[in-house]
Short mmCIF file of C-alpha atoms in Angstrom, two decimals:
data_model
loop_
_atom_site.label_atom_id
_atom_site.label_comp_id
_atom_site.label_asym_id
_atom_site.label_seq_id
_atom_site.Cartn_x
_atom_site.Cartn_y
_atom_site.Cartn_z
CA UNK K 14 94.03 81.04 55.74
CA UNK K 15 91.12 78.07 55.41
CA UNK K 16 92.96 75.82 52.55
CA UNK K 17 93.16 71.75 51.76
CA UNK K 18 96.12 70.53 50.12
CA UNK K 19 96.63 67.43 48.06
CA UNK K 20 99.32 64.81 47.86
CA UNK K 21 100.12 61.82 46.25
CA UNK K 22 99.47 61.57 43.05
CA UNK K 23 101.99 60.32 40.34
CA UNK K 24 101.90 57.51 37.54
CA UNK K 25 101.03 54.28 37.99
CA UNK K 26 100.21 51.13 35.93
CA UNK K 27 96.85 49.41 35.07
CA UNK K 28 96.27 47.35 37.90
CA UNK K 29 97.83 49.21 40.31
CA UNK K 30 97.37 50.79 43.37
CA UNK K 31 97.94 54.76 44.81
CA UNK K 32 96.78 56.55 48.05
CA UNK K 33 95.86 60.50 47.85
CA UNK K 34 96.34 62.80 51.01
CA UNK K 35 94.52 65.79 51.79
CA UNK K 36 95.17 68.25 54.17
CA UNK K 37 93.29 71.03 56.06
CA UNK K 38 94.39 74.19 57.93
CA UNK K 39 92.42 77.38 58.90
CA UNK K 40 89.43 75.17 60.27
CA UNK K 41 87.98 72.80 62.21
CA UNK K 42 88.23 70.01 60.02
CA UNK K 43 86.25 67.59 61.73
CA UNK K 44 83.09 69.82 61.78
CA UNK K 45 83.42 69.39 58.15
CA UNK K 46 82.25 67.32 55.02
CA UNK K 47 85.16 66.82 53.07
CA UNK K 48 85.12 64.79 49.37
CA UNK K 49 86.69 63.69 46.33
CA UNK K 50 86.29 64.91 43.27
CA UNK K 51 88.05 64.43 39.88
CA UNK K 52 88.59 65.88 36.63
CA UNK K 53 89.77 64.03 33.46
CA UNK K 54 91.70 65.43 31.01
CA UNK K 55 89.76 68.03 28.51
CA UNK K 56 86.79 66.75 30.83
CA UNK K 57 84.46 67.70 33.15
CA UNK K 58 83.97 67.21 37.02
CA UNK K 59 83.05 63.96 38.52
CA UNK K 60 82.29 63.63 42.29
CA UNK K 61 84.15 60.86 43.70
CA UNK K 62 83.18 60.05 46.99
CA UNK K 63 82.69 61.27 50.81
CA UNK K 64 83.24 60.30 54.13
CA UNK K 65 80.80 61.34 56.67
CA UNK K 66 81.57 62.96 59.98
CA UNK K 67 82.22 61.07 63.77
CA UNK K 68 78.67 61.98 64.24
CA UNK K 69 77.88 59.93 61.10
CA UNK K 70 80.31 57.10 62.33
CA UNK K 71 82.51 57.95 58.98
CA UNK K 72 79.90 56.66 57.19
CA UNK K 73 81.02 56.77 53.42
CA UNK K 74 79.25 57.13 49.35
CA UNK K 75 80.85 56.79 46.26
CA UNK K 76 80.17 57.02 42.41
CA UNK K 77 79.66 53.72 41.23
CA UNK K 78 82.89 53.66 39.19
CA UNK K 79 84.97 53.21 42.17
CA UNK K 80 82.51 51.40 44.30
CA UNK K 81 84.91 48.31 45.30
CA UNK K 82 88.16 49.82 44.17
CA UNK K 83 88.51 53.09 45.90
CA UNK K 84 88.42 53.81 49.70
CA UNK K 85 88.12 57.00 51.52
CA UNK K 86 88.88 57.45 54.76
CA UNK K 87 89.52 60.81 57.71
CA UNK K 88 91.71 61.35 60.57
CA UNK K 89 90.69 64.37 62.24
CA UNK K 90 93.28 63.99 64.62
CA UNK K 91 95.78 65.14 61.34
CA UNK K 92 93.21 67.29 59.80
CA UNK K 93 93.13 65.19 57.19
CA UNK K 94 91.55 62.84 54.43
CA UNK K 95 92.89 60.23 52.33
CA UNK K 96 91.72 58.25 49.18
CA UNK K 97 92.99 55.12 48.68
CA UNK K 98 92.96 54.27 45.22
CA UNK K 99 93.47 50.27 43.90
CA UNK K 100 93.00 48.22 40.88
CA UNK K 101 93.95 51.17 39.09
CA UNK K 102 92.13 51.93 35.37
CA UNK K 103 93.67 54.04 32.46
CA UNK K 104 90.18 55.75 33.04
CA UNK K 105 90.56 56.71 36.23
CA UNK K 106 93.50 59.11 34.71
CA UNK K 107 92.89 62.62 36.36
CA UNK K 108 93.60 65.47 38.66
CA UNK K 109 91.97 64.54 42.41
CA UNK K 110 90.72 67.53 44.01
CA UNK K 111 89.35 67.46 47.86
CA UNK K 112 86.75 70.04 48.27
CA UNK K 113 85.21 71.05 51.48
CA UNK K 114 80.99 70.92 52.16
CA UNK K 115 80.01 72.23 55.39
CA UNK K 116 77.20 70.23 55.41
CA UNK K 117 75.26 67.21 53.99
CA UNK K 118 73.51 69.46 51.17
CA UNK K 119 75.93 72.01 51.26
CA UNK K 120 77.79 73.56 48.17
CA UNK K 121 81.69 72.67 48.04
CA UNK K 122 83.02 76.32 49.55
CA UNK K 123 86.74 75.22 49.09
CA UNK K 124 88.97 72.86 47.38
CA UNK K 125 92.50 72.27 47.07
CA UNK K 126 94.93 72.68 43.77
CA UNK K 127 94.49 69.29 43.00
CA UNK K 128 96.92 66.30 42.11
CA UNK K 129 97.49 64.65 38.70
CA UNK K 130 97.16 60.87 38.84
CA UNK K 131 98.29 59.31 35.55
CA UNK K 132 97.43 55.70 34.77
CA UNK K 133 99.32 54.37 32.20
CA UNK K 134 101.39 51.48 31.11
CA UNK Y 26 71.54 58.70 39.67
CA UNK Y 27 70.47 62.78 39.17
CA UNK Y 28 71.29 64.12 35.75
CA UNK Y 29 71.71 67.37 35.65
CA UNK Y 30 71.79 68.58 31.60
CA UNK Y 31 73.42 71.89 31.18
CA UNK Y 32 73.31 74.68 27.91
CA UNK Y 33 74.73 75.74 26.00
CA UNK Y 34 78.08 73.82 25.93
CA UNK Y 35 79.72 76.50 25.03
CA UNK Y 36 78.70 80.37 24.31
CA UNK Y 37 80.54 83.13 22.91
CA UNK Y 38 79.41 86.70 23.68
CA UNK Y 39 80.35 90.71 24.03
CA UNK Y 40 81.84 92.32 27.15
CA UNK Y 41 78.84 94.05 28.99
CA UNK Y 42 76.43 91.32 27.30
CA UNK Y 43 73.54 89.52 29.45
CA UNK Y 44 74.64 85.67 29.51
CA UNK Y 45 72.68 83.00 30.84
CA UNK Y 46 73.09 79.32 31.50
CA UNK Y 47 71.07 77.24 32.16
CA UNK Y 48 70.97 73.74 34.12
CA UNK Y 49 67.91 71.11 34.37
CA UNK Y 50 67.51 68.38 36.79
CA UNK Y 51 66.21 65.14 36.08
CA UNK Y 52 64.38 65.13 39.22
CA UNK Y 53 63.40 67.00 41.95
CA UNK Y 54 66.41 68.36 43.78
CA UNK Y 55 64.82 71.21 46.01
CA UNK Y 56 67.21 74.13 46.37
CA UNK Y 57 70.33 72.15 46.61
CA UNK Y 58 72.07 73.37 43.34
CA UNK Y 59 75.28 75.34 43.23
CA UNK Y 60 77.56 77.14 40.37
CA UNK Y 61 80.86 77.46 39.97
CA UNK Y 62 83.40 79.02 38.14
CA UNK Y 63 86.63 76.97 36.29
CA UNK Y 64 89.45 79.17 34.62
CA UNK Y 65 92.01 76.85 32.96
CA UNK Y 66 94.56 74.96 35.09
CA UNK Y 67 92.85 75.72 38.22
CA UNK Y 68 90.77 74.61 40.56
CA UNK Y 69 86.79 75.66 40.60
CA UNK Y 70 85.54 78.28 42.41
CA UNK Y 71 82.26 78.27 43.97
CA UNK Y 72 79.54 81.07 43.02
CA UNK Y 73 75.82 80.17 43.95
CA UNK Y 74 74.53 77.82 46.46
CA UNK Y 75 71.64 76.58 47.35
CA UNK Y 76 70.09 77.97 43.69
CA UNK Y 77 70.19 81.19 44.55
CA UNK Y 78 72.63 82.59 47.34
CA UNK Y 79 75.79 84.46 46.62
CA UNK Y 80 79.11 83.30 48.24
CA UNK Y 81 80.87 85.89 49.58
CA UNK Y 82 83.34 87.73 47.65
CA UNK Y 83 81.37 86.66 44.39
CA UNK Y 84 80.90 89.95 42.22
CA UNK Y 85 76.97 91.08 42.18
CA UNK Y 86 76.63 90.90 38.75
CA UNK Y 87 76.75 86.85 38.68
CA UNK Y 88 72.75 85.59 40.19
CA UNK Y 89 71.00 82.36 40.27
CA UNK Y 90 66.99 81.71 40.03
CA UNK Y 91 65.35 78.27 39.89
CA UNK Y 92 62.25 77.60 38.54
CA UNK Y 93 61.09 74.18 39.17
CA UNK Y 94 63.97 71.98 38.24
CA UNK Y 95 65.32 74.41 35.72
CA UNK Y 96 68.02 76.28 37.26
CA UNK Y 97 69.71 79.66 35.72
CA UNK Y 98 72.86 81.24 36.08
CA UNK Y 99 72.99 84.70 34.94
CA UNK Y 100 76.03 87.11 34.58
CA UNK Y 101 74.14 90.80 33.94
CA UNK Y 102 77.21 92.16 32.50
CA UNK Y 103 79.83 90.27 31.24
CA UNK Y 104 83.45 91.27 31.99
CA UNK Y 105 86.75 90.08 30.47
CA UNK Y 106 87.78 88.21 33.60
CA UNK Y 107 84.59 85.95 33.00
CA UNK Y 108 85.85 83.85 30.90
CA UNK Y 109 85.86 80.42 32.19
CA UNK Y 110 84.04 77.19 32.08
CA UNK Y 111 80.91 76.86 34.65
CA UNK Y 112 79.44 73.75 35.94
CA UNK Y 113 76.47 73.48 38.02
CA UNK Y 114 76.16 70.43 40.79
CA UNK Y 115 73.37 69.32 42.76
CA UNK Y 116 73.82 68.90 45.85
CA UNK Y 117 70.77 66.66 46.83
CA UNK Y 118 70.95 63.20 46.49
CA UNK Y 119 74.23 60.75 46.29
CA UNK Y 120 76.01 60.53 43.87
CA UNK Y 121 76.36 64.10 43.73
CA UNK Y 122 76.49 64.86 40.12
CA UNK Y 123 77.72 67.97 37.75
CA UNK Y 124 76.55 69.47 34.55
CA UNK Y 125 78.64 68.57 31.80
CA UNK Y 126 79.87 72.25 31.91
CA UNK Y 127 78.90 75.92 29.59
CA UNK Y 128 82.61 77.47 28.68
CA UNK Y 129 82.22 81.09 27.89
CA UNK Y 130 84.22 82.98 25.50
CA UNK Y 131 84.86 87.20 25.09
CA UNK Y 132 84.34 88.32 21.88
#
């Protein structure tokens, strides 16, 4: 079964920092786009951010909310992504999903459950 | 940035009804739109992409057109499992932005 599932999230305070995991089965992740996107509470989607693939160099583009705070990164080796999340704001309170593009203009085909992050004092 | 402005917000209609939704692009963005589905608590669910292409195992009775850089999303014949909230997304240009969303409600 192709599926990505999150880990990681939790509550945290202003300021502070968290790291998201996602992980793939049932494909060949590294032939793969695979992003960030999150969902505030009562809110809508926001796309987060991507890491290219090795062919790419792992190039990476983010909103411009978390331009400076947030980092994504890949292993492929562990069919896996990661978002590594610091300087925490009480607006960056949502569920993370990874979703899965198969190409650079390609719809998101799967994504995971998603994991809450709460930022709160 | 792309903004992609999407209507109605929300719409409430019959089961068997036409529905349509509709989602404009504040710039060119070729093709590269896609729809999905959102029931509550979960995660979405892709429906269209690239405007007009059905993903598999999407019923027939959801379709997507584009005219220009209006794009539609139309469900010929509502059902009761359609209710949901559905966001479109380009797909063109970084940052990848959504439409602020159309939730649908069975009468």
């Amino acid at each position: 079964e192709v599926q990505l599932v999150e880990s990681g999230g939790g509550l945290v305070q202003p300021g502070g920092s968290l790291r998201l995991s996602c992980a793939g089965s049932g494909f060949t992740f590294s032939d793969h786009y695979v992003d960030w996107v999150r969902q505030a509470p009562g809110k809508g989607l926001e796309w987060v951010g991507r890491t290219r693939k090795k062919t790419n160099s792992y190039t990476t583009e983010y909103v411009a909310s978390v331009k400076g705070r947030f980092t994504i990164s890949r292993d492929d080796s562990k069919n896996s992504l990661y978002l590594q999340m610091n300087s925490l704001k009480t607006e960056d309170t949502a569920v993370y999903y990874c979703a899965r593009a198969g190409g650079r203009y390609s719809a998101f085909d799967i994504w995971g459950q998603g994991t809450m992050v709460t930022v709160s004092s | 940035d792309i903004q992609m402005t999407q209507s109605p917000s929300t719409l409430s209609a019959s089961v068997g009804d036409r529905v349509t939704i509709t989602c404009r692009a504040s710039q060119s963005i070729s093709s590269w739109l896609a729809w999905y589905q959102q029931k509550a608590g979960k995660a979405p669910k892709l429906l269209i992409y690239e405007a007009s292409s059905l993903e598999s195992g999407v019923p027939s009775r959801f379709s997507g057109s584009v005219s220009g850089t209006e794009f539609t999303l139309t469900i010929s014949s509502l059902q009761p499992d359609d209710s949901a909230t559905y966001y479109c997304q380009q797909c063109n240009s970084y940052p990848l932005t959504f439409g602020g969303g159309t939730k649908v409600e069975i009468k």
